[in-house]
Amino acid sequence: FNQRNKKLQGQNNSLRCKLRRMKTKLKGLKPSDDDVLALEDLVSILCKYGGLSRFTITDDVFHQRFPQAAHTLFGFKSWEEMKIMVQCLFPNTSTEATSSQIKATQDHMSIALPPLTSFEKCLNAKMLFEQDLTEEFLGLIFGKDRTWIGRVLKEWAPRWGKAREWLSTLDVTMDFF
């Protein structure tokens, strides 16, 4: 057991030294244009491997990969149903994916995030109602603080409430479901 432990410690120390040397070399390097990911590639990676973020929850590819996400997050049977419902209930709200609005900075070293869209704000409120999430938790997903989320809810809670009122007055039979 001790021999194996010493061997693993030696390998660990060796890897740490290699890592330090690589970090030192990398500090002096600047990425070339070939090393920079295209925005489409970045979004694709986020949707394929990333968890919840403001970019993934509004992206069609993410919802194709995780078809249950729309039901889990927003209470709708599908992502398409969610977008159609938002378009019908809130016609001035575009359901365009947030990731399509990301822009690279001039030096291509980072991305410039757009302000939250009406669609993201709408989804923010819907998630709070469906999943009984805290404002702090939503803030982590959308990159905002609790008070900002509170202002969004102040705007969107009455709108969703009115929408529920409209939907509850529809004359729908069980055959429809």
Backbone as a ProteinNet text record, in pm:
[ID]
protein_1_A
[PRIMARY]
FNQRNKKLQGQNNSLRCKLRRMKTKLKGLKPSDDDVLALEDLVSILCKYGGLSRFTITDDVFHQRFPQAAHTLFGFKSWEEMKIMVQCLFPNTSTEATSSQIKATQDHMSIALPPLTSFEKCLNAKMLFEQDLTEEFLGLIFGKDRTWIGRVLKEWAPRWGKAREWLSTLDVTMDFF
[TERTIARY]
82.8	0	87	191.6	279.9	353.6	396.4	466.7	374.6	251.1	153.4	126.7	113.7	89.3	206.1	330	447.9	456	420.5	422.2	320.7	201.1	98	137.6	200.4	247.1	353.5	443.2	546	485.3	388.1	320.3	246.9	183.5	111.6	207.3	322.8	422.1	474.9	499	546.8	445	317.4	212.8	199.1	215	210.5	322.6	442.9	555.5	527.8	475.6	441.8	337.3	237.4	131.9	188.9	277.8	340.5	418.7	495.7	573.6	480.5	371.5	276.3	211.2	174.4	114	210.5	337.9	438.7	450.8	451.7	460	336.7	219.6	94.8	76.2	135.1	118.6	166.9	271.3	327.1	257.1	170.2	102.3	-29.3	-59.4	-192.1	-254.6	-381.6	-442.9	-447.7	-424.9	-439.5	-587.1	-622.1	-760.9	-803.9	-706.8	-738.8	-773.8	-723	-746.6	-878.7	-941.2	-1063.2	-1183.5	-1270.1	-1390.9	-1487.5	-1551.1	-1659.1	-1774.5	-1851.4	-1963.4	-2059.9	-2081.5	-2171.5	-2119.2	-1984.9	-1924.3	-1941	-1922.9	-1938.5	-2081.2	-2178.1	-2318.1	-2347.1	-2293.4	-2313.6	-2257.2	-2140	-2077.9	-2162.6	-2208.2	-2293	-2418.9	-2481.5	-2607.1	-2584.6	-2470.4	-2444	-2398.2	-2312	-2251.3	-2289.6	-2337.8	-2365.8	-2493.9	-2506.6	-2629.3	-2720.3	-2796.4	-2888.5	-2813.4	-2844.7	-2794.9	-2895.6	-2880.2	-2973.5	-2961.5	-2850.1	-2832	-2890.6	-2879.4	-2929.5	-3080.9	-3141.3	-3286.1	-3368.4	-3307.4	-3380.8	-3338.6	-3258.3	-3202.1	-3274.9	-3311.7	-3383.6	-3301.1	-3170.1	-3083.9	-3083.4	-3075.8	-3079.8	-3209.4	-3320.7	-3450.2	-3470.9	-3401	-3403.3	-3326.1	-3217.1	-3134	-3202.9	-3272.6	-3341.9	-3490.4	-3566.3	-3706.4	-3794	-3756.3	-3836.1	-3811.8	-3713.9	-3676.8	-3791.5	-3865.2	-3975.3	-4081.6	-4107.2	-4206.4	-4150.8	-4028.1	-3966.7	-3953.1	-3908.2	-3880.4	-4003.6	-4089.8	-4196.9	-4337.8	-4349.3	-4480.9	-4551.9	-4480.7	-4540.6	-4497.6	-4581.1	-4551.2	-4423.9	-4398.3	-4280.7	-4230.4	-4110.8	-4051.1	-4128.8	-4170.3	-4248.6	-4380	-4447.3	-4571.3	-4545.7	-4434.6	-4400	-4384	-4309	-4286.6	-4415.9	-4498.7	-4626.7	-4715.8	-4719.8	-4803.2	-4755.3	-4624.7	-4571.3	-4605.3	-4592	-4624.8	-4772.7	-4859.9	-5003.4	-5041.3	-4987.6	-5024.6	-4956	-4833.7	-4755.1	-4697.9	-4780.7	-4740	-4618.3	-4590.6	-4475.5	-4346.2	-4350.2	-4232.3	-4175.3	-4055.7	-3989	-3935.9	-3949.5	-3899.7	-3765.7	-3694.1	-3562.8	-3466	-3380.6	-3282.8	-3185.2	-3154.8	-3061.5	-2923.8	-2885.1	-2751	-2727.5	-2834.2	-2818.1	-2779.2	-2786.5	-2755.7	-2619.3	-2543.9	-2409.8	-2317.3	-2234.5	-2137.6	-1997.7	-1900.9	-1762	-1712.1	-1624	-1562.3	-1464.2	-1419.2	-1331.3	-1203.5	-1149.8	-1025.3	-1047.5	-1171.5	-1210.4	-1165.5	-1140.4	-1094.2	-1209.2	-1325.1	-1439.6	-1566.8	-1678.9	-1806.2	-1877.4	-1955.3	-2036.9	-2178	-2223.8	-2356.6	-2462.7	-2568.6	-2677	-2757.5	-2831.3	-2922.5	-3026.3	-3084.8	-3187	-3304.7	-3354.8	-3464.9	-3597.9	-3704.1	-3838.1	-3870.7	-3825.3	-3849.4	-3782.5	-3658.4	-3588.8	-3659	-3705.4	-3777	-3907.6	-3975.6	-4099.5	-4073	-3967.1	-3931.8	-3888.7	-3821.3	-3776.3	-3894.8	-3998.8	-4117.9	-4188.2	-4199.1	-4266.5	-4194.1	-4061.1	-3983.6	-4008.2	-4016.3	-4038.9	-4172.9	-4275.8	-4409	-4416.6	-4356.8	-4366.8	-4286.2	-4167.7	-4077.4	-4057.9	-4126.6	-4113.6	-3966.5	-3896.4	-3755.2	-3740.9	-3625.2	-3599.2	-3545.8	-3557	-3502.6	-3351.1	-3286.3	-3141.7	-3101.8	-3178.6	-3149	-3165.5	-3274.2	-3295	-3184.8	-3140.2	-3030.6	-2904.5	-2878.7	-2761	-2772.1	-2890.4	-2909.1	-2895.8	-2954.9	-2960.2	-2848.5	-2763	-2650.3	-2691.9	-2794.1	-2844.2	-2859.5	-2872.3	-2892	-3040.3	-3066.9	-3202.6	-3294.7	-3245.7	-3331.9	-3369.7	-3278.9	-3309.6	-3418.2	-3405	-3505.6	-3640.6	-3639.3	-3763.5	-3831.7	-3753.3	-3812	-3873.8	-3807.6	-3862.8	-3995.5	-3998.9	-4121.9	-4234.3	-4199	-4299.9	-4365.5	-4286.9	-4338.8	-4415.4	-4359.9	-4414.3	-4516.3	-4516.2	-4615.2	-4757.8	-4788.2	-4926	-4960.7	-4862.1	-4888.6	-4922.9	-4847.1	-4878	-5010.2	-5037.5	-5164.9	-5283	-5273.6	-5379.8	-5394.5	-5280.6	-5284.7	-5355.1	-5326	-5393.5	-5543.8	-5577.9	-5719.6	-5787.9	-5723.6	-5780.8	-5796.8	-5692.4	-5695.8	-5800.4	-5822.9	-5919	-6063.3	-6087.2	-6224.2	-6256.4	-6158.8	-6184.8	-6278.8	-6367	-6462.6	-6398.5	-6317.7	-6245	-6301.1	-6331.7	-6384.3	-6268.6	-6297.9	-6195.1	-6148.7	-6234.7	-6195.1	-6075.4	-6064.6	-5952.6	-5819.6	-5820	-5694.8	-5663.4
-119.6	0	125.7	128.1	245.1	268.7	158.3	173.9	236.8	188.3	242.3	388.7	422.7	560.3	650.4	604.4	683	701.5	594.9	603.3	707.2	704.2	800.8	942.9	961.2	1094.5	1145.1	1055.3	1094.1	1136.3	1059.2	1094.5	1227.7	1248.7	1372.7	1491.9	1478.7	1586.8	1614.8	1508.6	1524.3	1600.8	1565.2	1633.3	1779.8	1806.8	1945.7	2028.9	1971.6	2043.2	2071.2	1970.4	1990	2099.9	2099.1	2199.4	2339.2	2353.8	2485.6	2533.4	2441.9	2479.4	2522.8	2450.3	2485.3	2620.5	2645.5	2774.3	2888.5	2867.3	2970.1	2998.2	2893.5	2910.8	2981.8	2944	2999.7	3146.2	3191.6	3332	3427.6	3388.3	3475.1	3464.3	3369	3348.6	3422.2	3473.4	3529.6	3444	3414.6	3328.4	3396.9	3318.7	3371.2	3359.1	3413.9	3404.1	3258	3170.7	3029.3	2962.7	3018.3	2959.1	3002.3	3105.7	3160	3084.1	3041	2970.9	3068	3020.9	3098.9	3100.9	3208.1	3219.2	3102.6	3058	2945.7	2820.7	2802.4	2687.1	2697.3	2817.6	2838.4	2806	2855.5	2829	2679.7	2617.1	2473.1	2395.1	2433.8	2367.2	2388.4	2511.9	2538.8	2453.7	2444.9	2369.9	2220.2	2173.2	2030.1	1985.7	2064.7	2021.3	2105.1	2225.9	2315.7	2280.4	2328.6	2311.5	2430	2465.9	2577.5	2709.3	2786.9	2923.9	3001.4	3130.4	3209.9	3176.9	3121.7	3088.3	2952.4	2858.2	2724.9	2717.2	2782.6	2764	2831	2916.5	2978.2	2920.5	2815.1	2762.2	2636	2632.7	2518.5	2389.5	2399.8	2281.4	2219.6	2302.8	2254	2177.9	2233.3	2170	2045.5	2036	1911	1803.3	1842.7	1747.9	1705.6	1799.3	1772.7	1805.1	1718.6	1749.8	1767.4	1712.8	1726.7	1859.9	1935.1	2059.7	2160.4	2174	2271.7	2238.7	2110.8	2070.9	2092.9	2052	2065.1	2211.5	2294.6	2434.6	2523.5	2501.6	2597.4	2539.4	2406.8	2344.8	2323.3	2333.6	2310.7	2175.3	2116.4	1982.6	1980.4	2089	2093.3	2237.2	2250.4	2381.3	2457.4	2387.3	2451.9	2505.8	2426.5	2472.7	2596.5	2597.2	2711.9	2838	2826.4	2943.9	2992.3	2899.2	2937.3	3006.7	2952.8	3012.4	3154.2	3172.4	3306.3	3401.6	3355.1	3440.2	3478.4	3386.1	3414.8	3506.7	3477.7	3555.8	3692.1	3698.3	3822.3	3851	3899.8	3914	4004.2	4095	4184	4124.1	3998.3	3932.4	3835.3	3864.4	3777	3654.2	3538.2	3414.5	3372.2	3468.1	3440.7	3398.9	3302.3	3254	3365.1	3373.4	3474.7	3456.3	3332	3304.8	3370.6	3397.9	3462.6	3609.6	3662.8	3803.8	3825.5	3718.5	3731.2	3788.1	3881.1	3941.2	3924.9	3904.2	3897.8	4040	4054.5	4185.6	4210.2	4334.4	4368.2	4287.2	4258.7	4182.1	4031.1	3990.3	3849.2	3768.2	3834.9	3766.4	3732.3	3791.8	3761.9	3791.1	3773.4	3800	3912.1	3986.1	4092.3	4036.3	4032.6	3977.4	4083.9	4047.5	4144.1	4159.1	4268.6	4280.4	4168.2	4134.7	4031	4075.7	3984	4012.9	3999.3	4047	4029.3	3881.5	3800.9	3657.2	3595.5	3633.8	3581.8	3625.1	3747.7	3796.1	3718.5	3692.9	3615.4	3475.2	3410.1	3275.8	3276.8	3381.8	3397.7	3388.1	3463.5	3462.7	3327.4	3269.4	3140.2	3032.1	3033.7	2936.1	2952.5	3075.6	3100	3040.4	3059.1	3009.1	2856.6	2800.5	2656.2	2575.6	2622.8	2542.6	2596.1	2704.4	2763.1	2790.1	2847.7	2879.8	3010.2	3029.9	3156.2	3257.8	3382.7	3488	3475.5	3430.6	3411.6	3305	3194.2	3086	3134.1	3203.5	3257.5	3355.5	3432.6	3525.9	3455.1	3337.6	3260.4	3216.2	3175.4	3130.8	3247.8	3361.2	3474.7	3576.3	3552.9	3643	3778.1	3779.5	3903.4	3885.3	3995.6	3983.5	3973.4	3940.5	3915.4	4035.1	4156.4	4273.7	4295.7	4265.5	4279.7	4178.7	4056.3	3952.8	3998	4061	4112.7	4214	4300.4	4398.9	4330.4	4225.2	4148.8	4085	4028.1	3963.9	4065.4	4184.5	4288.9	4322.3	4314	4339.5	4219	4097.3	3981.3	3901.6	3908.9	3833.3	3874.1	4003.5	4040.4	3997.2	3997.5	3958.1	3808.8	3725.5	3582.5	3558.5	3635.2	3621.8	3650.3	3755.7	3790.9	3681	3627	3519.8	3397.2	3361.7	3247.4	3272.9	3397.7	3432.8	3413.5	3461	3443.7	3295.4	3218.8	3076.2	3000.5	3043.7	2973.5	2995.5	3098	3125.1	3058.7	2990.3	2922.4	2804.1	2784.3	2674.5	2550.8	2479.1	2363.6	2238.7	2138.1	2012.8	1914	1806.3	1702.7	1638.9	1639.1	1582.1	1655	1784	1862.9	1808.9	1766.9	1719.6	1580.5
0	0	0	84.5	92.1	-38.6	-104.8	-232.3	-336.4	-342.5	-438.6	-409.4	-281.3	-240.4	-281.6	-258.5	-296.7	-448.1	-521.7	-668	-716.7	-660	-699.6	-662.2	-545.1	-505.1	-601.7	-645.8	-742.7	-874.9	-921.7	-1046.4	-1032.9	-918.9	-893	-896.1	-829.1	-827.4	-967.1	-1043.2	-1180.7	-1265.6	-1251.3	-1327.1	-1285.4	-1157.1	-1110.6	-1171.8	-1179.5	-1241	-1388.3	-1459.4	-1601	-1616.8	-1529.5	-1535.8	-1513.1	-1414.8	-1389.4	-1510.6	-1573.2	-1692.5	-1805.1	-1824.1	-1931	-1904.2	-1779.5	-1744.8	-1773.5	-1740.3	-1765	-1914.3	-1994	-2139.5	-2194	-2142.7	-2193.1	-2158.2	-2049.8	-2009.9	-2117.4	-2188.2	-2291.2	-2424.8	-2441.2	-2569	-2575.1	-2691.5	-2716.4	-2824.8	-2814.7	-2915.7	-3051.7	-3154.2	-3289.8	-3327.3	-3442.9	-3487.4	-3504.9	-3536.6	-3553.9	-3421.6	-3310.4	-3179	-3117.3	-3172.7	-3114.7	-3168.9	-3079	-3121.2	-3188.6	-3292.2	-3351.7	-3252	-3253.5	-3160.3	-3174.6	-3299.1	-3320.6	-3250.5	-3254.6	-3187.9	-3036.7	-2983.8	-2839.9	-2795.9	-2869.1	-2836.9	-2847.9	-2951	-2969	-2850.2	-2804.4	-2689.9	-2564.9	-2543.7	-2427.1	-2429.6	-2544.9	-2554.4	-2542.6	-2588.9	-2583.7	-2445.2	-2382.7	-2257.5	-2136.7	-2160.6	-2050	-1978.3	-1859.4	-1784.3	-1810.1	-1710.1	-1725.7	-1728.6	-1827.6	-1837.4	-1920.8	-1923.4	-2002.7	-2151.2	-2193	-2333.7	-2367.4	-2276.6	-2308.1	-2299	-2201.3	-2184.5	-2293.8	-2375.2	-2486.8	-2621.6	-2619.8	-2743.5	-2790.3	-2918	-2975.4	-2966.7	-2990.2	-2987.1	-2847.5	-2746.3	-2608.2	-2583.3	-2629.6	-2605.9	-2691.4	-2804	-2880.3	-2805	-2746.5	-2670	-2540.2	-2477.1	-2351.4	-2367.3	-2434.3	-2464.8	-2341.5	-2229.3	-2106.6	-2036.5	-2080.4	-2011.9	-2009.6	-2117.8	-2122.4	-2018.6	-1999.7	-1899.3	-1759.2	-1738.5	-1606.5	-1564.8	-1656	-1622.3	-1626.2	-1726.5	-1751.2	-1743.8	-1734.4	-1723.1	-1855.8	-1966.2	-2097.8	-2151	-2237	-2289.2	-2372.6	-2444.2	-2531	-2542.1	-2594.1	-2616	-2723	-2827.7	-2933.1	-2878	-2793.6	-2731.8	-2647	-2576.4	-2491.9	-2577.5	-2686.7	-2771.3	-2835.3	-2880.2	-2941	-2838.8	-2718.9	-2614	-2581.1	-2570.9	-2542.2	-2656.1	-2779.8	-2893.6	-2894.9	-2857.1	-2854.1	-2738.5	-2620.5	-2502.2	-2496.4	-2547.6	-2541.4	-2680.2	-2772.9	-2913.6	-2936.7	-2845.8	-2863.9	-2810.6	-2768	-2712.9	-2815.2	-2863.3	-2959.4	-2887.2	-2949.4	-2889.2	-2949.4	-3005.2	-3062.8	-2952.1	-2983.7	-2885.3	-2848.8	-2722.2	-2672.9	-2733.6	-2758.4	-2810.2	-2945.6	-3019.5	-3150.3	-3135.8	-3015.3	-2992.1	-2928.1	-2905.8	-2847.9	-2953.9	-2915.9	-3008	-2949.8	-3038	-2993.5	-2969.7	-2873	-2852.1	-2965.6	-2978.9	-3090.1	-3090.9	-2974	-2968.6	-2976.9	-2989.6	-2998.1	-2877.2	-2767.1	-2646.8	-2552.3	-2574.7	-2489.3	-2567.6	-2500.5	-2566.6	-2492.8	-2568.9	-2510.4	-2495	-2372.6	-2347.3	-2368.2	-2438.1	-2458.7	-2329.8	-2317.2	-2202.3	-2210.4	-2098.4	-2099.1	-2185.2	-2264.7	-2355.2	-2281	-2344.5	-2287.8	-2273.2	-2368.4	-2363.1	-2240.4	-2214.4	-2097	-1968.3	-1965.8	-1847.6	-1828.8	-1938.9	-1936.6	-1881	-1931.5	-1885.7	-1739.4	-1701.2	-1562.8	-1467.4	-1497	-1411.3	-1416.7	-1535.3	-1549.3	-1470.5	-1473.8	-1397.6	-1247.5	-1202.4	-1060.2	-1017.2	-1099.4	-1064.8	-1074.8	-1178.3	-1201	-1100.5	-1067.9	-986.6	-845.4	-812.1	-679.3	-646.3	-743.3	-725.6	-647.9	-592.1	-523.1	-623.2	-587.5	-673.1	-682.7	-577.1	-578.6	-680.1	-684.5	-777.6	-921.8	-949.3	-1084	-1120.8	-1023.7	-1048	-1092.5	-1038.3	-1079.4	-1225.3	-1266	-1404.6	-1501.7	-1465.8	-1558.7	-1536.7	-1439.1	-1415.9	-1360.2	-1276.8	-1217.8	-1067.5	-995.7	-851.2	-817.1	-692.2	-644	-666.1	-644.6	-659.8	-806.6	-896.3	-1038.8	-1077	-1027.6	-1053.9	-998	-881.3	-822.1	-911.7	-976.2	-1068.5	-1190.9	-1238.7	-1351.6	-1310.9	-1191.1	-1144.2	-1126.5	-1083.1	-1066.1	-1201.1	-1307.4	-1441.3	-1496.7	-1481.6	-1549.8	-1470	-1339.6	-1260.6	-1296.3	-1303.4	-1342	-1484.7	-1572.9	-1711.9	-1719.8	-1648.1	-1645.2	-1572.9	-1469.4	-1397.3	-1488.8	-1566.9	-1661.7	-1767.6	-1813.6	-1913.1	-1856.7	-1732.6	-1669.7	-1657.6	-1627.8	-1617.4	-1752.4	-1859.9	-1993.7	-2026.3	-1999.6	-2034.1	-1952	-1829.2	-1744	-1788.5	-1867.5	-1912.6	-2046.4	-2106.6	-2233.1	-2211.3	-2305.4	-2297.4	-2362.3	-2284.2	-2334	-2267.2	-2350.3	-2296.7	-2275.2	-2207.3	-2183	-2312.6	-2414.3	-2543.4	-2603.9	-2573.5	-2623.8	-2571.5	-2446.4	-2384.7	-2432.7
[MASK]
+++++++++++++++++++++++++++++++++++++++++++++++++++++++++++++++++++++++++++++++++++++++++++++++++++++++++++++++++++++++++++++++++++++++++++++++++++++++++++++++++++++++++++++++++

